[in-house]
């Protein structure tokens, strides 16, 4: 029997040992390909995220522009109303209502010396839901709202208080009192805020009643008067069940039980 050549043995051993190595190399190549695919997908995801952020920023800018446009249109509408042809005995743009003797800019009634920013008892600012505010009032009111939303609470407080002291009684008086209350809440003056919201609720036919009820309930909670807060929430759910404030009122009421 002839001996097997050493070269043949070496070749056989080498062939057997290379099989697993080849498999590992194939797996390594597959893993590298998978990693490359994941990196590409991650890059695409990052690009999409950047595009989404850019779109959100664009939407926010559009909303700000629309908000400014809305304010401009509201001011122009009010100005157009003030410039409407006057009835006999009245002056166009003066805000005077024929036969009423009341001037919107001054807020006084013929033969009456009492200031318009106080009610008959000299307490809460007078509220006239049938009187539309003039253009100057609207502009100042928008300044107050802008200051509040910018968290410039001292400035907002000054604007709204100034409107109540110098402006004529009109349909926006309750709004000014309400935002004074919200400003007081933000500054931690809960007793004052509670009183201001109560003033709003004392006005007949005020469209701020649901907001004032919820806000007064929150002020009551901050003062530790949970029973009063529950009462306000129950009134809100009873009288204004379809308002936007009904949902938060239910949540607040649930947390107080």
PDB file of C-alpha atoms in Angstrom:
ATOM      1  CA  UNK A   1       0.000   0.000   0.000  1.00  0.00           C
ATOM      2  CA  UNK A   2       1.433   3.337  -1.052  1.00  0.00           C
ATOM      3  CA  UNK A   3       1.644   6.156   1.541  1.00  0.00           C
ATOM      4  CA  UNK A   4      -0.657   9.197   1.029  1.00  0.00           C
ATOM      5  CA  UNK A   5       1.356  12.225  -0.026  1.00  0.00           C
ATOM      6  CA  UNK A   6       1.696  14.919   2.620  1.00  0.00           C
ATOM      7  CA  UNK A   7       0.531  17.621   0.195  1.00  0.00           C
ATOM      8  CA  UNK A   8      -2.731  15.740  -0.359  1.00  0.00           C
ATOM      9  CA  UNK A   9      -3.294  15.405   3.397  1.00  0.00           C
ATOM     10  CA  UNK A  10      -2.601  19.110   3.869  1.00  0.00           C
ATOM     11  CA  UNK A  11      -5.029  19.986   1.105  1.00  0.00           C
ATOM     12  CA  UNK A  12      -7.757  17.808   2.646  1.00  0.00           C
ATOM     13  CA  UNK A  13      -7.244  19.309   6.110  1.00  0.00           C
ATOM     14  CA  UNK A  14      -7.198  22.833   4.680  1.00  0.00           C
ATOM     15  CA  UNK A  15     -10.444  22.244   2.787  1.00  0.00           C
ATOM     16  CA  UNK A  16     -12.233  20.974   5.890  1.00  0.00           C
ATOM     17  CA  UNK A  17     -11.102  23.963   7.999  1.00  0.00           C
ATOM     18  CA  UNK A  18     -12.044  26.663   5.483  1.00  0.00           C
ATOM     19  CA  UNK A  19     -15.746  25.760   5.373  1.00  0.00           C
ATOM     20  CA  UNK A  20     -16.689  27.413   8.710  1.00  0.00           C
ATOM     21  CA  UNK A  21     -14.500  30.407   7.919  1.00  0.00           C
ATOM     22  CA  UNK A  22     -16.286  30.970   4.637  1.00  0.00           C
ATOM     23  CA  UNK A  23     -19.657  30.789   6.407  1.00  0.00           C
ATOM     24  CA  UNK A  24     -18.507  33.346   9.001  1.00  0.00           C
ATOM     25  CA  UNK A  25     -17.307  35.659   6.267  1.00  0.00           C
ATOM     26  CA  UNK A  26     -20.665  35.382   4.514  1.00  0.00           C
ATOM     27  CA  UNK A  27     -22.476  36.180   7.773  1.00  0.00           C
ATOM     28  CA  UNK A  28     -20.161  39.121   8.357  1.00  0.00           C
ATOM     29  CA  UNK A  29     -20.885  40.490   4.903  1.00  0.00           C
ATOM     30  CA  UNK A  30     -24.634  40.069   5.499  1.00  0.00           C
ATOM     31  CA  UNK A  31     -24.398  41.902   8.839  1.00  0.00           C
ATOM     32  CA  UNK A  32     -22.457  44.743   7.261  1.00  0.00           C
ATOM     33  CA  UNK A  33     -25.124  45.025   4.582  1.00  0.00           C
ATOM     34  CA  UNK A  34     -27.835  45.081   7.238  1.00  0.00           C
ATOM     35  CA  UNK A  35     -26.000  47.779   9.190  1.00  0.00           C
ATOM     36  CA  UNK A  36     -25.641  49.853   6.043  1.00  0.00           C
ATOM     37  CA  UNK A  37     -29.375  49.502   5.387  1.00  0.00           C
ATOM     38  CA  UNK A  38     -30.204  50.575   8.935  1.00  0.00           C
ATOM     39  CA  UNK A  39     -27.908  53.584   8.685  1.00  0.00           C
ATOM     40  CA  UNK A  40     -29.587  54.620   5.436  1.00  0.00           C
ATOM     41  CA  UNK A  41     -33.036  54.198   7.006  1.00  0.00           C
ATOM     42  CA  UNK A  42     -31.932  56.212  10.053  1.00  0.00           C
ATOM     43  CA  UNK A  43     -30.654  59.006   7.831  1.00  0.00           C
ATOM     44  CA  UNK A  44     -33.953  59.056   5.938  1.00  0.00           C
ATOM     45  CA  UNK A  45     -35.860  59.138   9.227  1.00  0.00           C
ATOM     46  CA  UNK A  46     -33.743  62.079  10.395  1.00  0.00           C
ATOM     47  CA  UNK A  47     -34.455  63.889   7.152  1.00  0.00           C
ATOM     48  CA  UNK A  48     -38.197  63.289   7.544  1.00  0.00           C
ATOM     49  CA  UNK A  49     -38.033  64.522  11.147  1.00  0.00           C
ATOM     50  CA  UNK A  50     -36.277  67.703  10.044  1.00  0.00           C
ATOM     51  CA  UNK A  51     -38.917  68.228   7.367  1.00  0.00           C
ATOM     52  CA  UNK A  52     -41.684  67.690   9.936  1.00  0.00           C
ATOM     53  CA  UNK A  53     -40.098  70.261  12.271  1.00  0.00           C
ATOM     54  CA  UNK A  54     -39.807  72.725   9.423  1.00  0.00           C
ATOM     55  CA  UNK A  55     -43.461  72.155   8.526  1.00  0.00           C
ATOM     56  CA  UNK A  56     -44.549  72.676  12.135  1.00  0.00           C
ATOM     57  CA  UNK A  57     -42.556  75.894  12.304  1.00  0.00           C
ATOM     58  CA  UNK A  58     -44.186  77.030   9.049  1.00  0.00           C
ATOM     59  CA  UNK A  59     -47.635  76.218  10.437  1.00  0.00           C
ATOM     60  CA  UNK A  60     -46.898  78.215  13.597  1.00  0.00           C
ATOM     61  CA  UNK A  61     -45.779  81.169  11.501  1.00  0.00           C
ATOM     62  CA  UNK A  62     -48.956  80.894   9.421  1.00  0.00           C
ATOM     63  CA  UNK A  63     -51.073  80.796  12.584  1.00  0.00           C
ATOM     64  CA  UNK A  64     -49.379  83.941  13.891  1.00  0.00           C
ATOM     65  CA  UNK A  65     -49.971  85.676  10.580  1.00  0.00           C
ATOM     66  CA  UNK A  66     -53.626  84.622  10.581  1.00  0.00           C
ATOM     67  CA  UNK A  67     -54.005  85.820  14.148  1.00  0.00           C
ATOM     68  CA  UNK A  68     -52.554  89.209  13.228  1.00  0.00           C
ATOM     69  CA  UNK A  69     -54.804  89.346  10.165  1.00  0.00           C
ATOM     70  CA  UNK A  70     -57.836  88.534  12.316  1.00  0.00           C
ATOM     71  CA  UNK A  71     -56.985  91.371  14.683  1.00  0.00           C
ATOM     72  CA  UNK A  72     -56.559  93.787  11.797  1.00  0.00           C
ATOM     73  CA  UNK A  73     -59.913  92.779  10.331  1.00  0.00           C
ATOM     74  CA  UNK A  74     -61.607  93.153  13.726  1.00  0.00           C
ATOM     75  CA  UNK A  75     -60.144  96.632  14.086  1.00  0.00           C
ATOM     76  CA  UNK A  76     -61.204  97.583  10.543  1.00  0.00           C
ATOM     77  CA  UNK A  77     -64.703  96.227  11.167  1.00  0.00           C
ATOM     78  CA  UNK A  78     -65.027  98.271  14.337  1.00  0.00           C
ATOM     79  CA  UNK A  79     -63.721 101.330  12.535  1.00  0.00           C
ATOM     80  CA  UNK A  80     -66.203 100.814   9.693  1.00  0.00           C
ATOM     81  CA  UNK A  81     -69.044 100.660  12.210  1.00  0.00           C
ATOM     82  CA  UNK A  82     -67.881 103.864  13.851  1.00  0.00           C
ATOM     83  CA  UNK A  83     -67.752 105.566  10.447  1.00  0.00           C
ATOM     84  CA  UNK A  84     -71.234 104.386   9.389  1.00  0.00           C
ATOM     85  CA  UNK A  85     -73.711 107.127   8.395  1.00  0.00           C
ATOM     86  CA  UNK A  86     -75.214 108.656  11.491  1.00  0.00           C
ATOM     87  CA  UNK A  87     -78.919 109.087  12.191  1.00  0.00           C
ATOM     88  CA  UNK A  88     -80.347 112.612  12.451  1.00  0.00           C
ATOM     89  CA  UNK A  89     -79.110 114.343  15.563  1.00  0.00           C
ATOM     90  CA  UNK A  90     -75.934 112.302  15.820  1.00  0.00           C
ATOM     91  CA  UNK A  91     -72.372 112.774  14.651  1.00  0.00           C
ATOM     92  CA  UNK A  92     -70.777 110.032  12.501  1.00  0.00           C
ATOM     93  CA  UNK A  93     -67.893 108.287  14.223  1.00  0.00           C
ATOM     94  CA  UNK A  94     -68.722 109.766  17.624  1.00  0.00           C
ATOM     95  CA  UNK A  95     -70.233 106.537  18.930  1.00  0.00           C
ATOM     96  CA  UNK A  96     -73.438 108.349  19.932  1.00  0.00           C
ATOM     97  CA  UNK A  97     -76.670 106.420  19.736  1.00  0.00           C
ATOM     98  CA  UNK A  98     -79.647 108.412  18.538  1.00  0.00           C
ATOM     99  CA  UNK A  99     -82.056 109.184  21.321  1.00  0.00           C
ATOM    100  CA  UNK A 100     -79.885 107.613  23.991  1.00  0.00           C
ATOM    101  CA  UNK A 101     -77.679 110.577  24.818  1.00  0.00           C
ATOM    102  CA  UNK A 102     -74.781 108.206  25.446  1.00  0.00           C
ATOM    103  CA  UNK A 103     -71.356 108.727  23.883  1.00  0.00           C
ATOM    104  CA  UNK A 104     -69.289 105.551  23.434  1.00  0.00           C
ATOM    105  CA  UNK A 105     -65.976 107.361  23.824  1.00  0.00           C
ATOM    106  CA  UNK A 106     -66.936 109.136  27.058  1.00  0.00           C
ATOM    107  CA  UNK A 107     -69.368 106.608  28.505  1.00  0.00           C
ATOM    108  CA  UNK A 108     -71.541 109.302  30.060  1.00  0.00           C
ATOM    109  CA  UNK A 109     -75.259 109.890  29.787  1.00  0.00           C
ATOM    110  CA  UNK A 110     -76.753 113.328  29.343  1.00  0.00           C
ATOM    111  CA  UNK A 111     -77.501 114.827  32.744  1.00  0.00           C
ATOM    112  CA  UNK A 112     -75.604 112.075  34.536  1.00  0.00           C
ATOM    113  CA  UNK A 113     -72.308 112.833  36.305  1.00  0.00           C
ATOM    114  CA  UNK A 114     -71.521 109.375  37.669  1.00  0.00           C
ATOM    115  CA  UNK A 115     -68.471 107.610  36.117  1.00  0.00           C
ATOM    116  CA  UNK A 116     -69.233 104.708  33.814  1.00  0.00           C
ATOM    117  CA  UNK A 117     -66.621 102.410  35.327  1.00  0.00           C
ATOM    118  CA  UNK A 118     -68.660 101.817  38.462  1.00  0.00           C
ATOM    119  CA  UNK A 119     -72.111 100.389  38.953  1.00  0.00           C
ATOM    120  CA  UNK A 120     -74.969 102.026  40.792  1.00  0.00           C
ATOM    121  CA  UNK A 121     -73.484 100.952  44.136  1.00  0.00           C
ATOM    122  CA  UNK A 122     -70.014 102.256  43.262  1.00  0.00           C
ATOM    123  CA  UNK A 123     -68.528  98.757  43.272  1.00  0.00           C
ATOM    124  CA  UNK A 124     -67.922  96.595  40.228  1.00  0.00           C
ATOM    125  CA  UNK A 125     -67.203  98.190  36.830  1.00  0.00           C
ATOM    126  CA  UNK A 126     -70.398  98.859  34.898  1.00  0.00           C
ATOM    127  CA  UNK A 127     -71.274  96.374  32.171  1.00  0.00           C
ATOM    128  CA  UNK A 128     -73.285  97.286  29.090  1.00  0.00           C
ATOM    129  CA  UNK A 129     -73.780  94.163  26.901  1.00  0.00           C
ATOM    130  CA  UNK A 130     -75.709  96.128  24.268  1.00  0.00           C
ATOM    131  CA  UNK A 131     -72.914  98.677  23.692  1.00  0.00           C
ATOM    132  CA  UNK A 132     -70.092  97.863  21.304  1.00  0.00           C
ATOM    133  CA  UNK A 133     -66.600  99.111  22.209  1.00  0.00           C
ATOM    134  CA  UNK A 134     -64.920 101.735  20.071  1.00  0.00           C
ATOM    135  CA  UNK A 135     -61.765 101.199  18.038  1.00  0.00           C
ATOM    136  CA  UNK A 136     -59.444 102.634  20.694  1.00  0.00           C
ATOM    137  CA  UNK A 137     -60.857 100.262  23.295  1.00  0.00           C
ATOM    138  CA  UNK A 138     -60.403  97.258  20.998  1.00  0.00           C
ATOM    139  CA  UNK A 139     -56.799  98.138  20.254  1.00  0.00           C
ATOM    140  CA  UNK A 140     -55.954  98.482  23.926  1.00  0.00           C
ATOM    141  CA  UNK A 141     -57.763  95.245  24.717  1.00  0.00           C
ATOM    142  CA  UNK A 142     -55.647  93.395  22.138  1.00  0.00           C
ATOM    143  CA  UNK A 143     -52.520  94.859  23.734  1.00  0.00           C
ATOM    144  CA  UNK A 144     -53.644  93.507  27.080  1.00  0.00           C
ATOM    145  CA  UNK A 145     -54.252  90.032  25.679  1.00  0.00           C
ATOM    146  CA  UNK A 146     -50.892  90.008  23.918  1.00  0.00           C
ATOM    147  CA  UNK A 147     -49.156  91.010  27.136  1.00  0.00           C
ATOM    148  CA  UNK A 148     -50.954  88.273  29.071  1.00  0.00           C
ATOM    149  CA  UNK A 149     -50.033  85.547  26.590  1.00  0.00           C
ATOM    150  CA  UNK A 150     -46.443  86.821  26.613  1.00  0.00           C
ATOM    151  CA  UNK A 151     -46.546  86.364  30.412  1.00  0.00           C
ATOM    152  CA  UNK A 152     -46.067  90.101  30.920  1.00  0.00           C
ATOM    153  CA  UNK A 153     -48.634  90.050  33.698  1.00  0.00           C
ATOM    154  CA  UNK A 154     -47.905  93.467  35.213  1.00  0.00           C
ATOM    155  CA  UNK A 155     -48.326  95.096  31.808  1.00  0.00           C
ATOM    156  CA  UNK A 156     -51.518  93.128  31.080  1.00  0.00           C
ATOM    157  CA  UNK A 157     -52.902  94.127  34.464  1.00  0.00           C
ATOM    158  CA  UNK A 158     -52.173  97.780  33.772  1.00  0.00           C
ATOM    159  CA  UNK A 159     -53.883  97.668  30.364  1.00  0.00           C
ATOM    160  CA  UNK A 160     -57.068  95.938  31.542  1.00  0.00           C
ATOM    161  CA  UNK A 161     -57.332  98.088  34.670  1.00  0.00           C
ATOM    162  CA  UNK A 162     -56.851 101.206  32.555  1.00  0.00           C
ATOM    163  CA  UNK A 163     -59.659 100.148  30.228  1.00  0.00           C
ATOM    164  CA  UNK A 164     -62.015  99.676  33.154  1.00  0.00           C
ATOM    165  CA  UNK A 165     -61.102 103.038  34.664  1.00  0.00           C
ATOM    166  CA  UNK A 166     -61.127 105.167  31.514  1.00  0.00           C
ATOM    167  CA  UNK A 167     -63.130 103.194  28.965  1.00  0.00           C
ATOM    168  CA  UNK A 168     -66.860 103.363  28.510  1.00  0.00           C
ATOM    169  CA  UNK A 169     -69.050 100.552  29.782  1.00  0.00           C
ATOM    170  CA  UNK A 170     -69.590  98.110  26.916  1.00  0.00           C
ATOM    171  CA  UNK A 171     -69.927  94.443  26.004  1.00  0.00           C
ATOM    172  CA  UNK A 172     -66.197  93.842  26.625  1.00  0.00           C
ATOM    173  CA  UNK A 173     -66.175  95.034  30.230  1.00  0.00           C
ATOM    174  CA  UNK A 174     -66.719  91.507  31.536  1.00  0.00           C
ATOM    175  CA  UNK A 175     -63.791  90.300  29.434  1.00  0.00           C
ATOM    176  CA  UNK A 176     -61.501  92.889  30.994  1.00  0.00           C
ATOM    177  CA  UNK A 177     -62.559  91.896  34.504  1.00  0.00           C
ATOM    178  CA  UNK A 178     -62.099  88.211  33.648  1.00  0.00           C
ATOM    179  CA  UNK A 179     -58.560  88.709  32.342  1.00  0.00           C
ATOM    180  CA  UNK A 180     -57.706  90.786  35.375  1.00  0.00           C
ATOM    181  CA  UNK A 181     -58.749  87.740  37.388  1.00  0.00           C
ATOM    182  CA  UNK A 182     -56.611  85.407  35.290  1.00  0.00           C
ATOM    183  CA  UNK A 183     -53.669  87.777  35.717  1.00  0.00           C
ATOM    184  CA  UNK A 184     -54.163  87.751  39.478  1.00  0.00           C
ATOM    185  CA  UNK A 185     -54.226  83.927  39.391  1.00  0.00           C
ATOM    186  CA  UNK A 186     -50.920  83.839  37.531  1.00  0.00           C
ATOM    187  CA  UNK A 187     -49.411  86.141  40.154  1.00  0.00           C
ATOM    188  CA  UNK A 188     -50.670  84.003  43.036  1.00  0.00           C
ATOM    189  CA  UNK A 189     -53.233  86.551  44.228  1.00  0.00           C
ATOM    190  CA  UNK A 190     -56.022  84.004  44.592  1.00  0.00           C
ATOM    191  CA  UNK A 191     -58.324  86.005  46.858  1.00  0.00           C
ATOM    192  CA  UNK A 192     -58.351  88.929  44.444  1.00  0.00           C
ATOM    193  CA  UNK A 193     -58.822  86.565  41.497  1.00  0.00           C
ATOM    194  CA  UNK A 194     -61.783  84.885  43.221  1.00  0.00           C
ATOM    195  CA  UNK A 195     -63.408  88.267  43.737  1.00  0.00           C
ATOM    196  CA  UNK A 196     -62.877  89.337  40.129  1.00  0.00           C
ATOM    197  CA  UNK A 197     -64.399  86.116  38.778  1.00  0.00           C
ATOM    198  CA  UNK A 198     -67.334  86.673  41.124  1.00  0.00           C
ATOM    199  CA  UNK A 199     -67.753  90.128  39.598  1.00  0.00           C
ATOM    200  CA  UNK A 200     -68.011  88.593  36.130  1.00  0.00           C
ATOM    201  CA  UNK A 201     -70.613  86.126  37.379  1.00  0.00           C
ATOM    202  CA  UNK A 202     -72.591  89.034  38.820  1.00  0.00           C
ATOM    203  CA  UNK A 203     -73.116  90.476  35.336  1.00  0.00           C
ATOM    204  CA  UNK A 204     -76.396  89.549  33.666  1.00  0.00           C
ATOM    205  CA  UNK A 205     -76.061  87.848  30.260  1.00  0.00           C
ATOM    206  CA  UNK A 206     -72.257  87.725  30.343  1.00  0.00           C
ATOM    207  CA  UNK A 207     -70.893  85.226  27.827  1.00  0.00           C
ATOM    208  CA  UNK A 208     -67.868  84.733  30.098  1.00  0.00           C
ATOM    209  CA  UNK A 209     -69.940  82.942  32.738  1.00  0.00           C
ATOM    210  CA  UNK A 210     -68.676  79.383  31.965  1.00  0.00           C
ATOM    211  CA  UNK A 211     -65.053  80.533  31.969  1.00  0.00           C
ATOM    212  CA  UNK A 212     -65.579  82.540  35.146  1.00  0.00           C
ATOM    213  CA  UNK A 213     -67.201  79.603  36.944  1.00  0.00           C
ATOM    214  CA  UNK A 214     -64.316  77.280  36.132  1.00  0.00           C
ATOM    215  CA  UNK A 215     -61.725  79.931  36.949  1.00  0.00           C
ATOM    216  CA  UNK A 216     -63.416  80.768  40.263  1.00  0.00           C
ATOM    217  CA  UNK A 217     -63.508  77.072  41.131  1.00  0.00           C
ATOM    218  CA  UNK A 218     -59.752  76.841  40.558  1.00  0.00           C
ATOM    219  CA  UNK A 219     -59.195  79.942  42.651  1.00  0.00           C
ATOM    220  CA  UNK A 220     -61.302  78.382  45.405  1.00  0.00           C
ATOM    221  CA  UNK A 221     -59.160  75.236  45.305  1.00  0.00           C
ATOM    222  CA  UNK A 222     -56.025  77.371  45.618  1.00  0.00           C
ATOM    223  CA  UNK A 223     -57.595  78.996  48.692  1.00  0.00           C
ATOM    224  CA  UNK A 224     -58.509  75.619  50.202  1.00  0.00           C
ATOM    225  CA  UNK A 225     -62.234  76.199  49.711  1.00  0.00           C
ATOM    226  CA  UNK A 226     -63.030  72.885  48.060  1.00  0.00           C
ATOM    227  CA  UNK A 227     -66.746  73.025  48.882  1.00  0.00           C
ATOM    228  CA  UNK A 228     -67.067  76.304  46.975  1.00  0.00           C
ATOM    229  CA  UNK A 229     -65.105  74.820  44.074  1.00  0.00           C
ATOM    230  CA  UNK A 230     -67.437  71.813  43.926  1.00  0.00           C
ATOM    231  CA  UNK A 231     -70.459  74.110  43.939  1.00  0.00           C
ATOM    232  CA  UNK A 232     -69.130  76.171  41.020  1.00  0.00           C
ATOM    233  CA  UNK A 233     -68.344  73.020  39.017  1.00  0.00           C
ATOM    234  CA  UNK A 234     -71.830  71.661  39.616  1.00  0.00           C
ATOM    235  CA  UNK A 235     -73.432  74.945  38.523  1.00  0.00           C
ATOM    236  CA  UNK A 236     -71.263  74.990  35.399  1.00  0.00           C
ATOM    237  CA  UNK A 237     -72.257  71.425  34.475  1.00  0.00           C
ATOM    238  CA  UNK A 238     -75.899  72.187  35.139  1.00  0.00           C
ATOM    239  CA  UNK A 239     -76.182  75.508  33.303  1.00  0.00           C
ATOM    240  CA  UNK A 240     -73.435  75.206  30.688  1.00  0.00           C
ATOM    241  CA  UNK A 241     -73.153  71.486  30.018  1.00  0.00           C
ATOM    242  CA  UNK A 242     -72.219  71.988  26.359  1.00  0.00           C
ATOM    243  CA  UNK A 243     -69.526  74.580  26.935  1.00  0.00           C
ATOM    244  CA  UNK A 244     -65.819  73.931  26.455  1.00  0.00           C
ATOM    245  CA  UNK A 245     -65.360  74.311  30.177  1.00  0.00           C
ATOM    246  CA  UNK A 246     -67.646  71.360  30.998  1.00  0.00           C
ATOM    247  CA  UNK A 247     -64.899  68.756  30.465  1.00  0.00           C
ATOM    248  CA  UNK A 248     -62.322  70.449  32.724  1.00  0.00           C
ATOM    249  CA  UNK A 249     -65.068  71.055  35.296  1.00  0.00           C
ATOM    250  CA  UNK A 250     -65.864  67.327  35.408  1.00  0.00           C
ATOM    251  CA  UNK A 251     -62.175  66.500  35.883  1.00  0.00           C
ATOM    252  CA  UNK A 252     -61.837  69.086  38.658  1.00  0.00           C
ATOM    253  CA  UNK A 253     -65.008  67.865  40.339  1.00  0.00           C
ATOM    254  CA  UNK A 254     -63.755  64.263  40.141  1.00  0.00           C
ATOM    255  CA  UNK A 255     -60.479  65.242  41.799  1.00  0.00           C
ATOM    256  CA  UNK A 256     -62.357  66.929  44.654  1.00  0.00           C
ATOM    257  CA  UNK A 257     -64.442  63.887  45.546  1.00  0.00           C
TER     258      UNK A 257
END
